[in-house]
Amino acid sequence: MRKNIVIDTLMKRRSVRKFRKQIPDDETIETIVRAGQQAPFTSQLYSVIFGTEGDYGFGAPLWFLICIDAYKLERYMRLRHLEIEVDDLSLLLLGIQDASYLAENMVIAAESLGLGSCFLGEGSINPYRVRQLTRLLNLPPRVLPAIELVMGFPDEDRPIRPRYPLAFTLFENGYPELTDTEVIEAMSAMDGAGSEKQTQFAADPSHWTEHIVRKWCQWSPSQEDLLEALSERGFHVGKPTDESKFD
Amino acid sequence: MRKNIVIDTLMKRRSVRKFRKQIPDDETIETIVRAGQQAPFTSQLYSVIFGTEGDYGFGAPLWFLICIDAYKLERYMRLRHLEIEVDDLSLLLLGIQDASYLAENMVIAAESLGLGSCFLGEGSINPYRVRQLTRLLNLPPRVLPAIELVMGFPDEDRPIRPRYPLAFTLFENGYPELTDTEVIEAMSAMDGAGSEKQTQFAADPSHWTEHIVRKWCQWSPSQEDLLEALSERGFHVGKPTDESKFD
């Protein structure tokens, strides 16, 4: 494993779920978002909304909402009397990638400045939350609330969480046959570390695989409702492409 | 703008499109992927396949394919006699986020080690390429080739590309009304910088907004074909959720 200050920062990052009240100053917030913007992108299909006055969860003083934003692109194309032709599912997948690259850079920039961060929700786009944030924040069409991220100065020191063994993640030249033994070993690696630490959050149990099993077995959102929420925001998925523009 | 070594690394990163032949050593490759893994995640819904023996574009000696991977999760849940309940669109959106956070950490880790990187394609999931890579790499069901990334030691020194002004990206407490003047200013900021530099790649013209207009107006992939390619990989979007499992 090679080492340097950047890699140390990447490797030591973990979610923080208890924050001090102090609000990071404007320069810090702007630095974090500027560093986020410098991530690679397809079309900068995002906007970032922030707040420092709410109750954002985990006592965090700073909240970011990263939206997939095709509205700004369309505003500019209309000035040239043009319309987007790309289908809405591709646009969503491009947008969530742009948004995620930006978010990850923000997380790393924050870490380097002594701030902790935590993604909110299950990481998924939730129809109820989409509708709520659209209303609260007066979002224009073709802007989809996607990633919520809180930040602040940590008021706790959690252990770094394990990851799958590299052998279960990185494959050369093709996808291998995975034996049950290899699968079990990977899960053990996830469950073993940190099992001596007690945590008070359901989202962060000692046994990761237990948590994941519970999450993916019990969570049965309706795809239909998600498609409907996307459609309300102007992203038409699973429908003929000639309906895929808003006006 | 606050400064430190990490933020400098984030800010100076730009895509490299000309590489030296030298293949990064195994320790470098493993460090990059380990640093990638340490990104936040919902369920580590990814696998990384790499190659150092192909012709990957831009003369790059090292190629990574980051797949959305629900197969490993399902293997492990089956050992517990359980099945994923989450709908396939949510799973895809979660997976592309996991994959993107990992990819961005990889890009930053590489940068810190003196390597350059470039995302391939338009950043989108392309039905033709999905089918081709599935065949070539023997991908199991529920593994979707998503992000292609080449790396190597740079053999060029490009200018850092601009981004939208912060005022066009970061909004406080809600989404503002954007005037045409603000939209035009943002586009000018993108087109202005770098306009004195000639580049030889269609993907990197002097005038960014011209490039983007051309891209999104001319590219008309069929959403139906994309949905079909996703379905072949075991991700059923826009269909009743009771069809959304593979067996």
XYZ file of C-alpha atoms in Angstrom:
494
model
C 0.000 0.000 0.000
C 1.528 3.289 -1.088
C 1.232 6.223 1.294
C 0.972 9.955 1.078
C -1.128 12.668 2.691
C -3.905 12.410 0.110
C -4.169 8.626 0.394
C -4.097 8.874 4.187
C -7.042 11.276 3.976
C -8.970 8.919 1.676
C -8.227 5.915 3.896
C -9.094 7.459 7.237
C -12.462 8.871 6.184
C -15.509 7.493 7.963
C -19.036 8.749 8.481
C -19.538 11.024 11.472
C -22.856 10.860 13.291
C -22.259 13.317 16.100
C -21.258 16.914 15.414
C -20.314 20.032 17.329
C -22.655 23.021 16.948
C -20.073 25.298 15.317
C -21.075 26.264 11.760
C -18.165 26.106 9.301
C -17.427 29.569 7.891
C -18.325 30.682 4.364
C -14.802 30.235 3.046
C -14.783 26.625 4.214
C -18.178 25.920 2.640
C -17.134 27.537 -0.634
C -13.833 25.661 -0.699
C -15.635 22.358 -0.219
C -18.065 23.012 -3.063
C -15.383 24.413 -5.409
C -13.288 21.289 -4.810
C -16.433 19.272 -5.505
C -16.980 21.058 -8.803
C -13.481 20.229 -9.963
C -14.371 16.517 -10.141
C -14.648 15.096 -13.667
C -18.094 15.527 -15.165
C -20.115 14.877 -18.269
C -22.054 18.139 -18.251
C -22.045 19.569 -14.718
C -25.568 18.209 -14.365
C -25.891 19.292 -10.750
C -26.737 22.068 -8.353
C -25.907 22.225 -4.666
C -28.271 23.753 -2.135
C -27.013 24.286 1.386
C -28.460 25.292 4.712
C -27.092 26.122 8.161
C -30.298 26.908 10.007
C -32.169 23.635 10.211
C -32.260 20.439 12.219
C -30.535 18.188 9.745
C -29.927 15.044 11.736
C -26.993 13.889 13.892
C -26.783 17.458 15.242
C -25.014 18.564 12.075
C -24.805 22.347 11.560
C -24.381 22.204 7.760
C -26.566 20.455 5.202
C -26.019 19.982 1.489
C -28.541 18.761 -1.032
C -27.007 17.761 -4.335
C -29.569 17.820 -7.111
C -29.393 16.310 -10.557
C -29.961 19.420 -12.636
C -30.875 19.357 -16.320
C -32.736 22.652 -15.950
C -29.669 24.888 -16.204
C -28.502 23.031 -19.303
C -31.913 23.428 -20.892
C -32.071 27.130 -20.046
C -28.854 27.632 -21.914
C -29.817 25.428 -24.839
C -33.080 27.318 -25.231
C -31.106 30.526 -25.613
C -29.694 28.777 -28.670
C -33.146 27.489 -29.690
C -32.155 23.875 -29.148
C -33.570 20.966 -27.191
C -32.012 18.031 -25.394
C -32.389 14.840 -27.406
C -30.840 12.377 -24.972
C -33.345 10.032 -23.348
C -34.275 10.704 -19.734
C -32.883 7.496 -18.257
C -29.448 8.182 -19.726
C -29.703 11.749 -18.503
C -30.537 10.543 -14.983
C -27.642 8.085 -14.967
C -25.272 10.769 -16.254
C -26.621 13.213 -13.693
C -26.289 10.906 -10.717
C -22.685 10.227 -11.737
C -21.884 13.941 -12.006
C -23.577 14.496 -8.643
C -21.708 11.613 -7.014
C -18.256 12.638 -8.248
C -18.904 16.125 -6.899
C -20.216 14.755 -3.581
C -17.191 12.522 -3.078
C -14.780 15.372 -3.752
C -16.749 17.453 -1.233
C -16.416 14.692 1.366
C -12.652 14.473 0.833
C -12.144 18.238 0.842
C -14.128 18.464 4.086
C -12.082 15.678 5.654
C -8.866 17.537 4.786
C -10.218 20.627 6.560
C -11.035 18.713 9.736
C -14.737 18.342 9.035
C -16.680 15.122 9.211
C -19.570 14.164 6.961
C -22.424 11.725 6.674
C -24.752 10.874 3.806
C -28.392 10.921 4.882
C -31.098 8.388 4.133
C -30.312 5.060 2.582
C -28.486 6.769 -0.264
C -31.460 6.132 -2.479
C -33.793 8.540 -4.210
C -36.940 8.425 -2.124
C -40.244 9.508 -3.720
C -41.606 11.038 -0.508
C -38.438 13.038 0.092
C -38.271 14.119 -3.565
C -41.747 15.618 -3.297
C -41.063 17.220 0.073
C -37.778 18.878 -0.976
C -39.243 20.012 -4.298
C -41.934 21.887 -2.393
C -39.678 23.254 0.350
C -36.917 24.478 -1.948
C -38.996 25.634 -4.875
C -37.174 23.397 -7.332
C -37.795 24.052 -11.026
C -38.706 21.216 -13.412
C -35.862 18.881 -14.384
C -34.141 19.330 -11.013
C -34.185 16.174 -8.901
C -33.097 16.127 -5.231
C -30.646 13.224 -5.147
C -27.975 13.223 -2.428
C -28.186 14.662 1.078
C -24.969 15.181 2.938
C -24.410 16.745 6.362
C -21.117 18.127 7.605
C -19.572 19.720 10.628
C -16.775 19.370 13.135
C -16.878 15.866 14.636
C -17.876 15.367 18.249
C -16.959 11.701 18.270
C -14.112 9.488 17.123
C -15.382 6.376 15.429
C -13.281 3.502 14.170
C -12.677 3.261 10.461
C -15.057 0.718 8.963
C -13.768 -2.272 7.017
C -14.387 -3.004 3.350
C -14.570 -6.202 1.322
C -11.143 -7.791 0.856
C -9.434 -6.557 -2.291
C -9.629 -10.101 -3.702
C -13.436 -9.867 -3.524
C -13.478 -6.493 -5.323
C -10.654 -6.295 -7.860
C -10.483 -8.845 -10.675
C -7.993 -9.042 -13.549
C -9.208 -9.421 -17.146
C -12.594 -10.910 -16.289
C -15.086 -11.882 -13.634
C -14.026 -14.979 -11.669
C -16.123 -17.870 -10.422
C -16.678 -17.059 -6.757
C -16.915 -20.045 -4.409
C -19.208 -20.039 -1.387
C -16.079 -20.077 0.781
C -14.837 -16.856 -0.803
C -18.240 -15.258 -0.320
C -18.317 -16.283 3.349
C -14.780 -15.015 3.910
C -15.658 -11.628 2.454
C -18.687 -11.346 4.728
C -16.626 -12.362 7.746
C -14.131 -9.634 6.955
C -16.972 -7.113 7.052
C -18.488 -8.458 10.272
C -15.274 -9.136 12.166
C -13.780 -5.693 12.448
C -15.677 -3.325 14.658
C -17.704 -6.109 16.281
C -16.235 -5.237 19.668
C -17.540 -1.680 19.392
C -21.074 -1.002 20.497
C -22.947 1.629 18.536
C -26.245 3.227 19.252
C -27.474 3.584 15.676
C -29.489 1.031 13.780
C -27.720 2.240 10.654
C -24.381 1.233 12.088
C -24.630 -2.154 13.787
C -21.698 -4.263 14.839
C -22.491 -6.835 12.229
C -22.613 -5.242 8.841
C -23.971 -8.229 6.987
C -26.888 -8.462 9.440
C -27.647 -4.827 8.764
C -27.483 -5.284 5.007
C -29.653 -8.363 5.077
C -32.271 -6.548 7.124
C -32.140 -3.520 4.860
C -32.478 -5.212 1.497
C -35.018 -7.790 2.617
C -37.358 -5.457 4.407
C -37.251 -2.447 2.175
C -39.888 -2.860 -0.506
C -40.465 0.530 -2.059
C -42.654 0.611 -5.120
C -40.764 1.148 -8.348
C -43.984 2.543 -9.756
C -44.006 5.294 -7.130
C -40.363 6.126 -7.814
C -41.040 6.296 -11.565
C -43.996 8.553 -10.832
C -41.906 10.871 -8.633
C -39.226 11.046 -11.337
C -41.890 11.798 -13.907
C -43.292 14.634 -11.778
C -39.780 16.123 -11.819
C -39.676 15.875 -15.633
C -37.660 12.670 -16.005
C -39.685 10.100 -17.903
C -38.339 6.588 -17.544
C -39.929 3.494 -18.994
C -42.119 5.508 -21.345
C -41.773 6.335 -25.044
C -38.946 8.806 -25.595
C -41.183 11.272 -27.416
C -42.783 11.994 -24.018
C -39.411 12.572 -22.435
C -39.303 16.342 -22.666
C -40.964 18.845 -20.449
C -42.411 22.049 -21.676
C -10.451 29.485 -0.889
C -8.735 27.366 1.767
C -5.616 25.487 0.753
C -3.874 22.283 1.712
C -2.231 19.407 -0.132
C -5.476 17.443 -0.480
C -7.425 20.401 -1.839
C -4.566 21.241 -4.220
C -4.771 17.681 -5.538
C -8.550 17.931 -6.006
C -8.253 21.314 -7.711
C -5.453 20.491 -10.125
C -6.968 17.269 -11.447
C -7.847 17.219 -15.138
C -8.405 14.447 -17.649
C -5.288 13.134 -19.361
C -5.599 11.936 -22.962
C -2.012 11.023 -23.743
C -0.115 8.507 -21.625
C 3.346 7.018 -21.400
C 3.604 3.269 -22.030
C 4.846 2.405 -18.523
C 2.397 0.157 -16.661
C 1.890 1.202 -13.028
C 3.086 -1.539 -10.659
C 0.784 -3.837 -8.709
C 1.214 -1.935 -5.457
C 0.107 1.274 -7.157
C -2.930 -0.402 -8.724
C -3.918 -1.982 -5.411
C -3.466 1.274 -3.517
C -5.721 3.076 -5.981
C -8.487 0.497 -5.667
C -8.182 0.202 -1.870
C -8.461 3.975 -1.598
C -11.484 3.721 -3.896
C -13.119 1.150 -1.649
C -12.793 3.403 1.376
C -15.316 5.839 -0.115
C -18.708 5.915 1.613
C -21.115 3.344 0.253
C -24.600 1.958 0.679
C -23.714 -1.693 0.171
C -20.435 -1.917 -1.763
C -22.525 -2.633 -4.856
C -19.527 -2.726 -7.169
C -16.710 -4.780 -8.599
C -13.627 -3.501 -10.389
C -12.086 -5.334 -13.329
C -8.735 -4.154 -14.597
C -6.484 -4.893 -17.536
C -2.966 -3.907 -18.589
C -2.706 -5.786 -21.876
C -5.166 -4.096 -24.198
C -5.480 -1.076 -26.421
C -7.678 1.014 -24.170
C -7.687 4.381 -25.853
C -5.423 7.443 -25.482
C -2.456 5.042 -25.287
C -3.303 4.273 -21.669
C -1.546 1.234 -20.178
C -4.129 0.591 -17.436
C -7.884 0.142 -17.777
C -10.520 -0.149 -15.079
C -14.114 -1.183 -15.544
C -16.299 -0.427 -12.558
C -19.408 -2.573 -12.541
C -22.594 -2.163 -10.566
C -22.642 -5.511 -8.783
C -25.714 -6.918 -7.055
C -24.542 -10.467 -7.755
C -22.116 -10.669 -4.819
C -24.777 -9.366 -2.452
C -27.237 -11.934 -3.732
C -24.723 -14.753 -3.431
C -24.331 -13.925 0.210
C -28.017 -13.426 0.864
C -28.759 -16.795 -0.701
C -26.425 -18.415 1.806
C -28.877 -17.030 4.341
C -31.869 -18.122 2.216
C -32.954 -14.553 1.615
C -33.789 -12.478 -1.432
C -33.376 -8.808 -2.261
C -36.688 -6.983 -2.045
C -35.579 -3.549 -3.198
C -36.823 -2.596 -6.647
C -34.329 -2.688 -9.503
C -34.371 1.021 -10.324
C -33.476 1.918 -6.738
C -30.798 -0.759 -6.784
C -29.337 0.685 -9.992
C -29.331 4.216 -8.594
C -27.715 3.005 -5.368
C -25.199 0.983 -7.354
C -24.175 3.789 -9.677
C -23.631 6.006 -6.621
C -21.450 3.395 -4.908
C -19.538 2.910 -8.161
C -19.086 6.660 -8.661
C -17.820 7.364 -5.125
C -15.300 4.564 -5.561
C -14.274 5.833 -9.026
C -13.744 9.384 -7.781
C -11.571 8.217 -4.890
C -9.566 6.148 -7.381
C -9.057 9.211 -9.578
C -7.838 11.276 -6.617
C -5.577 8.528 -5.270
C -4.063 8.124 -8.748
C -3.511 11.876 -9.041
C -1.670 11.895 -5.715
C 0.649 9.150 -7.027
C 1.511 11.089 -10.189
C -0.894 9.197 -12.450
C -3.385 10.778 -14.794
C -6.813 9.412 -15.615
C -9.641 9.760 -18.087
C -13.190 8.442 -18.087
C -14.067 6.726 -21.364
C -17.182 7.115 -23.465
C -19.720 9.796 -22.781
C -19.984 8.669 -19.170
C -23.257 6.990 -19.983
C -24.259 3.357 -19.868
C -24.285 2.310 -23.505
C -26.342 -0.751 -24.528
C -23.849 -1.880 -27.186
C -20.895 -1.617 -24.812
C -22.842 -3.350 -22.004
C -23.440 -6.362 -24.251
C -19.866 -6.401 -25.548
C -18.241 -6.228 -22.107
C -20.645 -8.798 -20.669
C -19.513 -11.251 -23.322
C -15.804 -10.415 -23.158
C -15.530 -10.513 -19.376
C -17.935 -13.329 -18.614
C -20.047 -11.186 -16.317
C -22.597 -13.014 -14.159
C -26.227 -11.849 -14.006
C -26.869 -8.701 -11.968
C -23.450 -7.263 -12.836
C -23.667 -4.197 -15.072
C -20.596 -2.613 -16.712
C -20.974 1.046 -15.787
C -17.827 3.186 -15.676
C -14.657 2.837 -17.756
C -11.584 4.644 -16.545
C -8.059 4.581 -17.984
C -4.933 5.568 -16.103
C -1.215 5.907 -16.568
C 1.639 8.357 -16.301
C 0.777 11.498 -18.290
C 2.615 12.310 -21.492
C 1.073 15.754 -21.814
C 0.364 18.755 -19.631
C -3.081 20.148 -20.233
C -4.551 23.242 -18.672
C -7.046 22.787 -15.866
C -10.569 23.175 -17.265
C -12.964 25.736 -15.831
C -16.229 25.023 -14.073
C -19.485 26.946 -13.705
C -19.102 29.943 -11.383
C -19.902 29.048 -7.783
C -22.893 31.414 -7.919
C -24.381 29.235 -10.683
C -23.862 26.026 -8.650
C -24.256 26.734 -4.937
C -27.536 28.122 -3.632
C -28.554 28.878 -0.043
C -31.852 27.579 1.356
C -33.591 27.162 -2.009
C -33.365 27.300 -5.769
C -33.165 30.881 -7.089
C -34.783 32.396 -10.145
C -32.010 32.421 -12.734
C -32.063 35.296 -15.209
C -30.953 34.853 -18.819
C -28.021 37.143 -18.036
C -26.841 34.819 -15.279
C -27.180 31.830 -17.589
C -25.176 33.573 -20.315
C -22.486 34.614 -17.827
C -22.089 31.051 -16.643
C -21.695 29.800 -20.194
C -19.173 32.524 -20.970
C -17.129 31.454 -17.960
C -16.996 27.943 -19.388
C -16.134 29.079 -22.911
C -13.748 31.873 -22.057
C -11.024 30.027 -20.242
C -8.995 27.735 -22.437
C -10.238 29.349 -25.640
C -6.707 30.378 -26.554
C -5.575 26.757 -26.313
C -5.950 24.577 -29.379
C -6.800 20.924 -28.719
C -6.923 18.054 -31.147
C -9.858 16.187 -29.630
C -13.477 16.614 -30.575
C -14.306 15.786 -26.958
C -12.329 18.757 -25.781
C -13.015 21.769 -27.993
C -12.090 25.306 -27.157
C -15.704 26.201 -26.674
C -17.253 23.924 -24.122
C -20.808 25.077 -24.628
C -20.553 24.367 -28.373
C -19.409 20.862 -27.530
C -22.215 20.299 -25.058
C -24.829 21.628 -27.445
C -23.600 19.317 -30.167
C -23.519 16.347 -27.807
C -26.972 16.613 -26.299
C -28.703 17.623 -29.513
C -27.255 14.959 -31.752
C -27.187 12.013 -29.419
C -30.516 10.209 -29.590
C -30.049 6.762 -28.122
C -33.172 4.731 -27.639
C -34.327 4.466 -24.048
C -36.050 1.247 -25.067
C -32.727 -0.282 -26.086
C -31.113 0.824 -22.835
C -33.989 -0.658 -20.808
C -33.626 -3.877 -22.798
C -29.853 -4.032 -22.138
C -30.454 -3.437 -18.429
C -33.089 -6.147 -18.421
C -30.694 -8.611 -20.070
C -28.320 -7.935 -17.168
C -31.111 -8.658 -14.665
C -32.188 -5.118 -13.823
C -35.830 -4.636 -14.703
C -36.854 -1.006 -14.881
C -40.272 0.260 -15.863
C -41.871 -3.138 -15.377
C -43.928 -4.572 -12.527
C -41.727 -5.154 -9.474
C -42.744 -8.819 -9.214
C -40.644 -9.401 -12.353
C -37.695 -7.604 -10.852
C -35.764 -10.597 -9.574
C -33.527 -12.909 -11.516
C -33.379 -16.619 -10.907
